[in-house]
Amino acid sequence: MLTTHFKLIVRNLMKHKPFALINICGLAIGISATLTIALYSFYVINYLENFSYHITIPWQAYISTFPMLMAIILLTVSYQSIRTARSNPIRFLRSE
C-alpha cells in the first residue's frame, strides 16, 4: 500500500515539476525558518541571562503572536481556496 502511494507521489512530481518544486521549496523554507527562529530565541534568551542589565521576555510576547499567525494563515488559505473555486476546471483538464 505504501509503495502505491510512493509511486503516485513520484508520478505527480514528474508530471508537475515546476509546481512541485515550488511547493517543496516553500515547505522546506517554512520549516527551516520556524526551527531557526525557535533556536535563535532560545539561545538569545540564554545568552542575555548572563548580563547584569538583562531583561526578561514575558511569555505573553510569544503567545500574542499566535493569533496574528493564525490570521495570516487563514487569509492565505482562504484566498487560495476562493481562487481555486472560481477557476475554470476545463483549463486544467486540457493540460493533463
PDB file of C-alpha atoms in Angstrom:
ATOM      1  CA  MET A   1       0.000   0.000   0.000  1.00  0.00           C
ATOM      2  CA  LEU A   2       2.790   2.430   0.830  1.00  0.00           C
ATOM      3  CA  THR A   3       4.581   1.567  -2.385  1.00  0.00           C
ATOM      4  CA  THR A   4       1.467   2.556  -4.320  1.00  0.00           C
ATOM      5  CA  HIS A   5       1.392   5.904  -2.542  1.00  0.00           C
ATOM      6  CA  PHE A   6       5.072   6.494  -3.249  1.00  0.00           C
ATOM      7  CA  LYS A   7       4.567   5.617  -6.908  1.00  0.00           C
ATOM      8  CA  LEU A   8       1.711   8.121  -7.119  1.00  0.00           C
ATOM      9  CA  ILE A   9       3.849  10.773  -5.439  1.00  0.00           C
ATOM     10  CA  VAL A  10       6.716  10.220  -7.850  1.00  0.00           C
ATOM     11  CA  ARG A  11       4.383  10.274 -10.871  1.00  0.00           C
ATOM     12  CA  ASN A  12       2.769  13.518  -9.762  1.00  0.00           C
ATOM     13  CA  LEU A  13       6.148  15.079  -9.085  1.00  0.00           C
ATOM     14  CA  MET A  14       7.359  14.105 -12.533  1.00  0.00           C
ATOM     15  CA  LYS A  15       4.171  15.310 -14.214  1.00  0.00           C
ATOM     16  CA  HIS A  16       4.024  18.690 -12.449  1.00  0.00           C
ATOM     17  CA  LYS A  17       7.707  19.507 -11.921  1.00  0.00           C
ATOM     18  CA  PRO A  18       7.618  23.317 -11.568  1.00  0.00           C
ATOM     19  CA  PHE A  19       4.592  23.313  -9.280  1.00  0.00           C
ATOM     20  CA  ALA A  20       6.012  20.513  -7.138  1.00  0.00           C
ATOM     21  CA  LEU A  21       9.394  22.214  -6.920  1.00  0.00           C
ATOM     22  CA  ILE A  22       7.801  25.450  -5.726  1.00  0.00           C
ATOM     23  CA  ASN A  23       5.720  23.599  -3.120  1.00  0.00           C
ATOM     24  CA  ILE A  24       8.645  21.565  -1.807  1.00  0.00           C
ATOM     25  CA  CYS A  25      10.929  24.610  -1.642  1.00  0.00           C
ATOM     26  CA  GLY A  26       8.256  26.623   0.152  1.00  0.00           C
ATOM     27  CA  LEU A  27       7.693  23.859   2.658  1.00  0.00           C
ATOM     28  CA  ALA A  28      11.430  23.483   3.279  1.00  0.00           C
ATOM     29  CA  ILE A  29      11.872  27.229   3.750  1.00  0.00           C
ATOM     30  CA  GLY A  30       8.917  27.389   6.142  1.00  0.00           C
ATOM     31  CA  ILE A  31      10.147  24.510   8.294  1.00  0.00           C
ATOM     32  CA  SER A  32      13.721  25.802   8.383  1.00  0.00           C
ATOM     33  CA  ALA A  33      12.565  29.340   9.252  1.00  0.00           C
ATOM     34  CA  THR A  34      10.412  28.033  12.090  1.00  0.00           C
ATOM     35  CA  LEU A  35      13.248  25.969  13.536  1.00  0.00           C
ATOM     36  CA  THR A  36      15.729  28.828  13.109  1.00  0.00           C
ATOM     37  CA  ILE A  37      13.510  31.322  14.900  1.00  0.00           C
ATOM     38  CA  ALA A  38      12.821  28.892  17.751  1.00  0.00           C
ATOM     39  CA  LEU A  39      16.502  28.025  18.240  1.00  0.00           C
ATOM     40  CA  TYR A  40      17.595  31.649  17.870  1.00  0.00           C
ATOM     41  CA  SER A  41      15.159  32.872  20.527  1.00  0.00           C
ATOM     42  CA  PHE A  42      16.220  30.055  22.877  1.00  0.00           C
ATOM     43  CA  TYR A  43      19.924  30.877  22.535  1.00  0.00           C
ATOM     44  CA  VAL A  44      19.412  34.640  22.749  1.00  0.00           C
ATOM     45  CA  ILE A  45      17.425  34.297  25.965  1.00  0.00           C
ATOM     46  CA  ASN A  46      20.110  32.051  27.479  1.00  0.00           C
ATOM     47  CA  TYR A  47      22.872  34.427  26.314  1.00  0.00           C
ATOM     48  CA  LEU A  48      21.184  37.511  27.739  1.00  0.00           C
ATOM     49  CA  GLU A  49      20.619  35.934  31.159  1.00  0.00           C
ATOM     50  CA  ASN A  50      24.335  36.293  31.965  1.00  0.00           C
ATOM     51  CA  PHE A  51      24.361  40.105  31.752  1.00  0.00           C
ATOM     52  CA  SER A  52      23.837  42.285  34.802  1.00  0.00           C
ATOM     53  CA  TYR A  53      21.329  44.543  32.998  1.00  0.00           C
ATOM     54  CA  HIS A  54      19.213  41.906  31.375  1.00  0.00           C
ATOM     55  CA  ILE A  55      15.505  41.961  30.726  1.00  0.00           C
ATOM     56  CA  THR A  56      13.149  39.025  30.672  1.00  0.00           C
ATOM     57  CA  ILE A  57      10.914  38.500  27.706  1.00  0.00           C
ATOM     58  CA  PRO A  58       7.431  37.717  29.036  1.00  0.00           C
ATOM     59  CA  TRP A  59       5.674  34.609  27.843  1.00  0.00           C
ATOM     60  CA  GLN A  60       2.775  36.778  26.660  1.00  0.00           C
ATOM     61  CA  ALA A  61       5.010  38.075  23.866  1.00  0.00           C
ATOM     62  CA  TYR A  62       5.257  34.583  22.439  1.00  0.00           C
ATOM     63  CA  ILE A  63       1.589  33.754  22.973  1.00  0.00           C
ATOM     64  CA  SER A  64       0.358  37.025  21.442  1.00  0.00           C
ATOM     65  CA  THR A  65       1.950  36.183  18.102  1.00  0.00           C
ATOM     66  CA  PHE A  66      -0.241  33.082  17.727  1.00  0.00           C
ATOM     67  CA  PRO A  67      -3.476  34.933  16.752  1.00  0.00           C
ATOM     68  CA  MET A  68      -1.557  37.013  14.205  1.00  0.00           C
ATOM     69  CA  LEU A  69      -0.038  33.881  12.715  1.00  0.00           C
ATOM     70  CA  MET A  70      -3.433  32.173  12.532  1.00  0.00           C
ATOM     71  CA  ALA A  71      -4.948  35.248  10.838  1.00  0.00           C
ATOM     72  CA  ILE A  72      -2.218  35.229   8.178  1.00  0.00           C
ATOM     73  CA  ILE A  73      -2.708  31.505   7.597  1.00  0.00           C
ATOM     74  CA  LEU A  74      -6.497  31.893   7.394  1.00  0.00           C
ATOM     75  CA  LEU A  75      -6.238  34.749   4.890  1.00  0.00           C
ATOM     76  CA  THR A  76      -3.757  32.854   2.725  1.00  0.00           C
ATOM     77  CA  VAL A  77      -5.743  29.624   2.668  1.00  0.00           C
ATOM     78  CA  SER A  78      -8.989  31.497   2.061  1.00  0.00           C
ATOM     79  CA  TYR A  79      -7.508  33.401  -0.866  1.00  0.00           C
ATOM     80  CA  GLN A  80      -6.135  30.239  -2.458  1.00  0.00           C
ATOM     81  CA  SER A  81      -9.410  28.365  -1.913  1.00  0.00           C
ATOM     82  CA  ILE A  82     -11.516  31.121  -3.445  1.00  0.00           C
ATOM     83  CA  ARG A  83      -9.130  31.438  -6.384  1.00  0.00           C
ATOM     84  CA  THR A  84      -9.281  27.691  -6.999  1.00  0.00           C
ATOM     85  CA  ALA A  85     -13.069  27.561  -6.662  1.00  0.00           C
ATOM     86  CA  ARG A  86     -13.533  30.379  -9.175  1.00  0.00           C
ATOM     87  CA  SER A  87     -11.109  28.956 -11.740  1.00  0.00           C
ATOM     88  CA  ASN A  88     -12.229  27.129 -14.842  1.00  0.00           C
ATOM     89  CA  PRO A  89     -11.635  23.358 -14.451  1.00  0.00           C
ATOM     90  CA  ILE A  90     -11.527  22.852 -18.210  1.00  0.00           C
ATOM     91  CA  ARG A  91      -8.307  24.850 -18.384  1.00  0.00           C
ATOM     92  CA  PHE A  92      -6.582  22.409 -16.054  1.00  0.00           C
ATOM     93  CA  LEU A  93      -8.025  19.313 -17.693  1.00  0.00           C
ATOM     94  CA  ARG A  94      -6.554  20.316 -21.065  1.00  0.00           C
ATOM     95  CA  SER A  95      -3.021  20.095 -19.724  1.00  0.00           C
ATOM     96  CA  GLU A  96      -3.449  16.600 -18.301  1.00  0.00           C
TER      97      GLU A  96
END
